[in-house]
Coordinates of C-alpha atoms in Angstrom, one line a residue:
X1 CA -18.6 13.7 2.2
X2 CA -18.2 15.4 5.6
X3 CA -14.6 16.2 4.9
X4 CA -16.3 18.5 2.3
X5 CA -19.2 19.4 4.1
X6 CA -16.9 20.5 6.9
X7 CA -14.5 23.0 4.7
X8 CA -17.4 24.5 2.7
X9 CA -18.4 26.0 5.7
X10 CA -15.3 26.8 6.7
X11 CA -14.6 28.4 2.9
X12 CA -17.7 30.2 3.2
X13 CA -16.0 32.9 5.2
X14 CA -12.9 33.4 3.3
X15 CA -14.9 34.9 -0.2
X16 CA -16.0 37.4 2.5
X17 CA -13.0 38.3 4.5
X18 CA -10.8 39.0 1.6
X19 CA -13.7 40.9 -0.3
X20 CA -14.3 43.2 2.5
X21 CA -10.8 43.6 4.6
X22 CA -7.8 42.7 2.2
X23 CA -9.0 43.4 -1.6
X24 CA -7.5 46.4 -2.8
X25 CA -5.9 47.2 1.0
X26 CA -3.0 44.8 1.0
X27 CA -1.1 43.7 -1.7
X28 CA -2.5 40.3 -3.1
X29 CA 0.5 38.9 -3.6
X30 CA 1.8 39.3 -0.7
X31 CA -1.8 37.9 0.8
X32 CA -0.9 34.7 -1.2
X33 CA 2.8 34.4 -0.4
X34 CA 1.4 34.5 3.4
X35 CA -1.7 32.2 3.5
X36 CA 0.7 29.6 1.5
X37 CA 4.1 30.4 3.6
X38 CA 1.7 29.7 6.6
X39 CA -0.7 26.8 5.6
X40 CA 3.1 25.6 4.3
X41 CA 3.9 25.5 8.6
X42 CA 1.2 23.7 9.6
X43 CA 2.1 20.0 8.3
X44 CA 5.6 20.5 8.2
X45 CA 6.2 18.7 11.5
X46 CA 4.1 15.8 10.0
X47 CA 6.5 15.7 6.9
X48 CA 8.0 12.4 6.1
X49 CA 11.6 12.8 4.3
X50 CA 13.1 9.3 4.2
X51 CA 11.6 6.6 1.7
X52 CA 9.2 9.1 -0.1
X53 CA 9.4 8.1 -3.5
X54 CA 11.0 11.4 -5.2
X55 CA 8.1 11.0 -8.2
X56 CA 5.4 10.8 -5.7
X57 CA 6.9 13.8 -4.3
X58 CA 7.6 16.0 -7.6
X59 CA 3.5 15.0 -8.1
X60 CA 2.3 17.0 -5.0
X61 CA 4.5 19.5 -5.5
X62 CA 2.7 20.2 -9.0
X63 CA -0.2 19.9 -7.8
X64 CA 0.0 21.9 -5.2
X65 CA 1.8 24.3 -7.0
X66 CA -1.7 24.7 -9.2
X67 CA -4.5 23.7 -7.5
X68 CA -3.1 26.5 -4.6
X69 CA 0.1 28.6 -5.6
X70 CA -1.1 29.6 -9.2
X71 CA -5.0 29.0 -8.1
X72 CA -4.3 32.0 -5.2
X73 CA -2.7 34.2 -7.9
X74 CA -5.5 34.5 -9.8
X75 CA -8.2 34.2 -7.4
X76 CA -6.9 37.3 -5.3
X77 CA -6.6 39.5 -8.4
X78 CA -10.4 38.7 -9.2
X79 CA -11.7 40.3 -6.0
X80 CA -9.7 43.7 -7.3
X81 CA -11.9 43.5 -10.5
X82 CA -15.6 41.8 -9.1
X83 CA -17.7 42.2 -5.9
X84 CA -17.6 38.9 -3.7
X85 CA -21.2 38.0 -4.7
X86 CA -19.5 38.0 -8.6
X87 CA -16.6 36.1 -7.9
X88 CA -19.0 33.5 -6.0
X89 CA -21.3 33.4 -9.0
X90 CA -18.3 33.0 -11.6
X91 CA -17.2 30.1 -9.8
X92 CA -20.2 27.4 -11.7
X93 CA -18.3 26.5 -14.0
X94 CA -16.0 24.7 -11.8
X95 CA -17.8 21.7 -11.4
X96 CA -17.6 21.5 -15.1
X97 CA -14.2 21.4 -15.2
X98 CA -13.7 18.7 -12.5
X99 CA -16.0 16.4 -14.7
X100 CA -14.3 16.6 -17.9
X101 CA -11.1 16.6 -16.2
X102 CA -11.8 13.4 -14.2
X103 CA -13.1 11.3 -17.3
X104 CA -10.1 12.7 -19.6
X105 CA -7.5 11.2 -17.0
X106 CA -9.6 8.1 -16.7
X107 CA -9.5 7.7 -20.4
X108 CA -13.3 8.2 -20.7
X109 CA -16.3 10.2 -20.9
X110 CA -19.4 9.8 -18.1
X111 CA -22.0 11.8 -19.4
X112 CA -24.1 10.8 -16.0
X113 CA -21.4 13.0 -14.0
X114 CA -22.2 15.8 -16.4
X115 CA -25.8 15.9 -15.7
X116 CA -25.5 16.3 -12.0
X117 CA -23.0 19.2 -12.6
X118 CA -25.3 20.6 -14.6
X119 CA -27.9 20.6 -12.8
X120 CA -25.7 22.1 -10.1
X121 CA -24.0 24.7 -12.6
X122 CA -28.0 26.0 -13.2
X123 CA -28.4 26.2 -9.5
X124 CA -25.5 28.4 -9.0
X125 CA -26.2 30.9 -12.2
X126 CA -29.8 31.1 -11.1
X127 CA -28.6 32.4 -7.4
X128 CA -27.5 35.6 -8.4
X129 CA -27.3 37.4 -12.5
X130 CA -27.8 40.8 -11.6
X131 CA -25.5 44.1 -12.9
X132 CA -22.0 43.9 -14.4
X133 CA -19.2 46.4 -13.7
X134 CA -16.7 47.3 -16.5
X135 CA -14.1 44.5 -15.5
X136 CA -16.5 41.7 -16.2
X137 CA -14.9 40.5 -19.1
X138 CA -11.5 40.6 -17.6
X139 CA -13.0 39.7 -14.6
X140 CA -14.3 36.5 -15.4
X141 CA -11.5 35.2 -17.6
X142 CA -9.5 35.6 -14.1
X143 CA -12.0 33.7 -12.1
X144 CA -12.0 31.2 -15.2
X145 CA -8.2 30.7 -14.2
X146 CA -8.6 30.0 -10.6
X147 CA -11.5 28.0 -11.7
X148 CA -9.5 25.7 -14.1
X149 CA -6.3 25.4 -11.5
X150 CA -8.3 24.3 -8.3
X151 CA -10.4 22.0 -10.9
X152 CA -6.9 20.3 -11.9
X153 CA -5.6 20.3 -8.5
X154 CA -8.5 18.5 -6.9
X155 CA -8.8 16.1 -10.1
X156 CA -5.1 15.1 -10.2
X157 CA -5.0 14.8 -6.4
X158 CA -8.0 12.1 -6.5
X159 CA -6.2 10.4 -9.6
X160 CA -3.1 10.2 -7.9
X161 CA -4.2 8.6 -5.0
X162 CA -6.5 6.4 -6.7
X163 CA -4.0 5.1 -8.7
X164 CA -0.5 5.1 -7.0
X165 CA -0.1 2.1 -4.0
X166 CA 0.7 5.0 -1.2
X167 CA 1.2 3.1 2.4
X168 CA 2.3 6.6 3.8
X169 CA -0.5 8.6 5.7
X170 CA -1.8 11.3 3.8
X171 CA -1.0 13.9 6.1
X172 CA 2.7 12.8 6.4
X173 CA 3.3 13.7 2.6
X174 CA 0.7 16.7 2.2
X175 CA 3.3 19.1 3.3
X176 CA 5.0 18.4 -0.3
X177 CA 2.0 19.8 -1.4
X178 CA 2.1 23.2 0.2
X179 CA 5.5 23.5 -0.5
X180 CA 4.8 23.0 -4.2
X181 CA 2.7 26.6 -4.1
X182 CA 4.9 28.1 -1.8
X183 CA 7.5 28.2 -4.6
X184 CA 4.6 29.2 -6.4
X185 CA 3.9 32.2 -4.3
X186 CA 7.4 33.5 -3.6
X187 CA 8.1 33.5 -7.3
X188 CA 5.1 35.5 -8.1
X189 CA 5.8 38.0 -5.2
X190 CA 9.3 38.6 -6.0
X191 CA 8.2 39.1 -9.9
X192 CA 4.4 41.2 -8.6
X193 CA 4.5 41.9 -5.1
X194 CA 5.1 45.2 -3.5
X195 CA 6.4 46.0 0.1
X196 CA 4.6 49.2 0.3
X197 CA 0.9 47.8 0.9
X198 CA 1.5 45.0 3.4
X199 CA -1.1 45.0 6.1
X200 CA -1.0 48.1 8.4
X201 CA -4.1 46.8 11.1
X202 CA -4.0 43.7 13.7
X203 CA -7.2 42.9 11.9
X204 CA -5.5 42.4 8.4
X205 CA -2.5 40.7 10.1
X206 CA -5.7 38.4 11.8
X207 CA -7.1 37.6 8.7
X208 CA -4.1 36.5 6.9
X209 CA -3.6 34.3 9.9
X210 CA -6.3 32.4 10.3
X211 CA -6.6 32.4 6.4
X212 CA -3.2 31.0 6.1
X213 CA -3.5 27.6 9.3
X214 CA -7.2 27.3 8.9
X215 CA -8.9 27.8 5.6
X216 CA -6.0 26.6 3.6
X217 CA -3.6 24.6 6.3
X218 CA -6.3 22.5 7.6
X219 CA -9.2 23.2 4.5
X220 CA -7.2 22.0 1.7
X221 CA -6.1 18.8 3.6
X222 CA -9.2 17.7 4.6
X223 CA -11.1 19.1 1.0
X224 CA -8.3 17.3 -1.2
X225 CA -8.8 13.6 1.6
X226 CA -12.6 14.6 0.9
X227 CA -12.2 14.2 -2.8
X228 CA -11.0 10.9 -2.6
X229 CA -13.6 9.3 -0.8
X230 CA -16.4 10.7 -3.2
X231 CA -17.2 10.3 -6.9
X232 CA -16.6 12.9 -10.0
X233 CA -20.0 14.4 -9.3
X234 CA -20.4 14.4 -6.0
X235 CA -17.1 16.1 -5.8
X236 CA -18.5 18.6 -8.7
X237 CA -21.5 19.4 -6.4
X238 CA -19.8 20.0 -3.5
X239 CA -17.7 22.6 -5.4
X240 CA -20.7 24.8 -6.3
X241 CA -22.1 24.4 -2.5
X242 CA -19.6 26.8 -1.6
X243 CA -21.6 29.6 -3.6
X244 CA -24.8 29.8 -1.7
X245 CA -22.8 29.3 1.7
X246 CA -20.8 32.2 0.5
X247 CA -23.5 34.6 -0.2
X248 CA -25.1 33.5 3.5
X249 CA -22.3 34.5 5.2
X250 CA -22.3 37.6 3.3
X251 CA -25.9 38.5 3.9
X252 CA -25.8 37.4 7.6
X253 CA -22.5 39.0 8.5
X254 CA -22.0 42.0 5.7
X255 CA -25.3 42.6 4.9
X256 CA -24.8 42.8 1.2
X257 CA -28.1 43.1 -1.3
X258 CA -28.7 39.9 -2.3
X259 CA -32.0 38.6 -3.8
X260 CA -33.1 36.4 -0.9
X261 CA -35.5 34.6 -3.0
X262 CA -33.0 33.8 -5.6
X263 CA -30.7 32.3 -3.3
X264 CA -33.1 29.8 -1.9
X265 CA -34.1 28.6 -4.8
X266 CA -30.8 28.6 -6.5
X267 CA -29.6 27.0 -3.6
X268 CA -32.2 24.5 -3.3
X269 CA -31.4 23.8 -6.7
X270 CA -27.9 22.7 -5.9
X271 CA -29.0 20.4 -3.0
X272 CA -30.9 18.9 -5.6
X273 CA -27.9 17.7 -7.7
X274 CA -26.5 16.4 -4.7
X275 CA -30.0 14.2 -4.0
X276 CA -29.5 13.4 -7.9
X277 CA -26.0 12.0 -8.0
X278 CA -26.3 10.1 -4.6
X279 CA -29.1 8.3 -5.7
X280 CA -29.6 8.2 -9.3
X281 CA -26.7 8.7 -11.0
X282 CA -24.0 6.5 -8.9
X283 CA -26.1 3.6 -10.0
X284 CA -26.1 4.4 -13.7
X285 CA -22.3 5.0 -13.4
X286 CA -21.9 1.6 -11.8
X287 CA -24.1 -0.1 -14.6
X288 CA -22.6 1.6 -17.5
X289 CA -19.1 -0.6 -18.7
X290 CA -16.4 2.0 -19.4
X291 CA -14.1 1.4 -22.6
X292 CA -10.6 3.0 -22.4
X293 CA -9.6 5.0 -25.1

């Protein structure tokens, strides 16, 4: 659980940086093809070549390839379309995802887990429902995507390790994983991009770079190593965490009109969930025999 504590604070910046310096000022796709070419730099001295099994590394490939490459593509394009405090609230239904992605690849449904994201999911809408600009629609089928890709990533990542006998440390094959979005990334910018709105400030070049080694070089390591030693639901929660933490940092910092009592209670909500699955419904989980199907 502090694996994930640690990178929702860390994550809480990035809704903010990219809303405010990079949406609509340099091209996304060239924003993704960057964070991923540069998170991709970080554990590439730590990658292991020899006696890698080559399925074990086609797996991380994919999954980095979605939970990041694609994930990137469409979560850049939403901040083009909805205000940062949007594309924070149209991330609930994340934790959604993750549950009924979990139990499908486990061959079975845990209708505890789907209580505490729930609970969370009510949090998160209750934080902020305010006015809708003209790209909602498209808007939110967007965020949807991103949604459903880091939802898959994070699920397949925790099912993988759970269920393949990996001696290797973690962070001596997690480069396969950043390599599997960089393909990703370079496709979509050689098929998208444009050369004609890369960044033009030290600011924007500062962004991208501490983007690029620290939210997603060290933040997906350490979230994806996170997810492993938590259940479906605590992993759910921890997901829709990052949504008041968001909307702090942008009050705080870029003093954007949020409803302050909304996002206490909303918030408070969410921690509530948390309390919920750590002490409730882990023990009903445990009690309750699970029949493949």
């Amino acid at each position: 659980m502090n694996y994930l504590v640690a990178v929702t604070l860390l994550w809480a910046f990035s809704f903010s940086l990219i809303g405010v310096y990079l949406a609509g000022q340099v091209d996304s796709w060239f924003s993704v093809l960057m964070r991923v070419g540069l998170a991709s730099l970080v554990f590439l001295p730590f990658l292991k070549f020899r006696n890698v099994p080559k399925a074990l590394i086609a797996k991380l490939m994919a999954i980095g390839g979605i939970q990041l490459g694609l994930m990137y593509c469409f979560y850049y394009q939403s901040f083009l379309l909805l205000s940062v405090p949007e594309v924070l609230l149209f991330t609930v239904f994340t934790p959604i995802y993750i549950t009924l992605l979990y139990d499908l690849l486990k061959g079975r449904f845990s209708p505890w887990y789907l209580v505490t994201a729930a609970i969370a999911v009510l949090g998160a809408a209750f934080i902020k429902f305010a006015g809708i600009n003209e790209n909602f629609l498209v808007g939110f089928l967007v965020v949807q995507g991103a949604n459903l890709c880091f939802a898959i990533g994070q699920v397949g990542y925790k099912v993988m390790m759970e269920n393949e006998q990996i001696e290797l440390p973690q962070h001596s094959i997690f480069g396969y994983f950043y390599l599997g979005a960089l393909c990703v990334a370079t496709v979509a910018f050689l098929l998208l991009g444009s050369t004609e709105k890369l960044p033009t400030t030290s600011l924007q070049w500062g962004i991208l770079t501490y983007l690029g080694l620290i939210a997603s070089g060290l933040g997906y390591f350490m979230w994806n190593k996170g997810s492993c030693m938590v259940n479906a639901g605590a992993l759910a929660v921890m997901n829709n965490v990052l949504v008041p933490a968001g909307l702090v940092v942008n009050i705080l910092i870029w003093n954007r009109d949020v409803d302050l009592v909304r996002l206490s209670i909303g918030g408070g909500i969410i921690l509530l969930s948390l309390l919920v699955n750590e002490t409730w419904v882990k023990k009903r989980v445990q009690r309750t025999p699970t029949t493949a199907h």
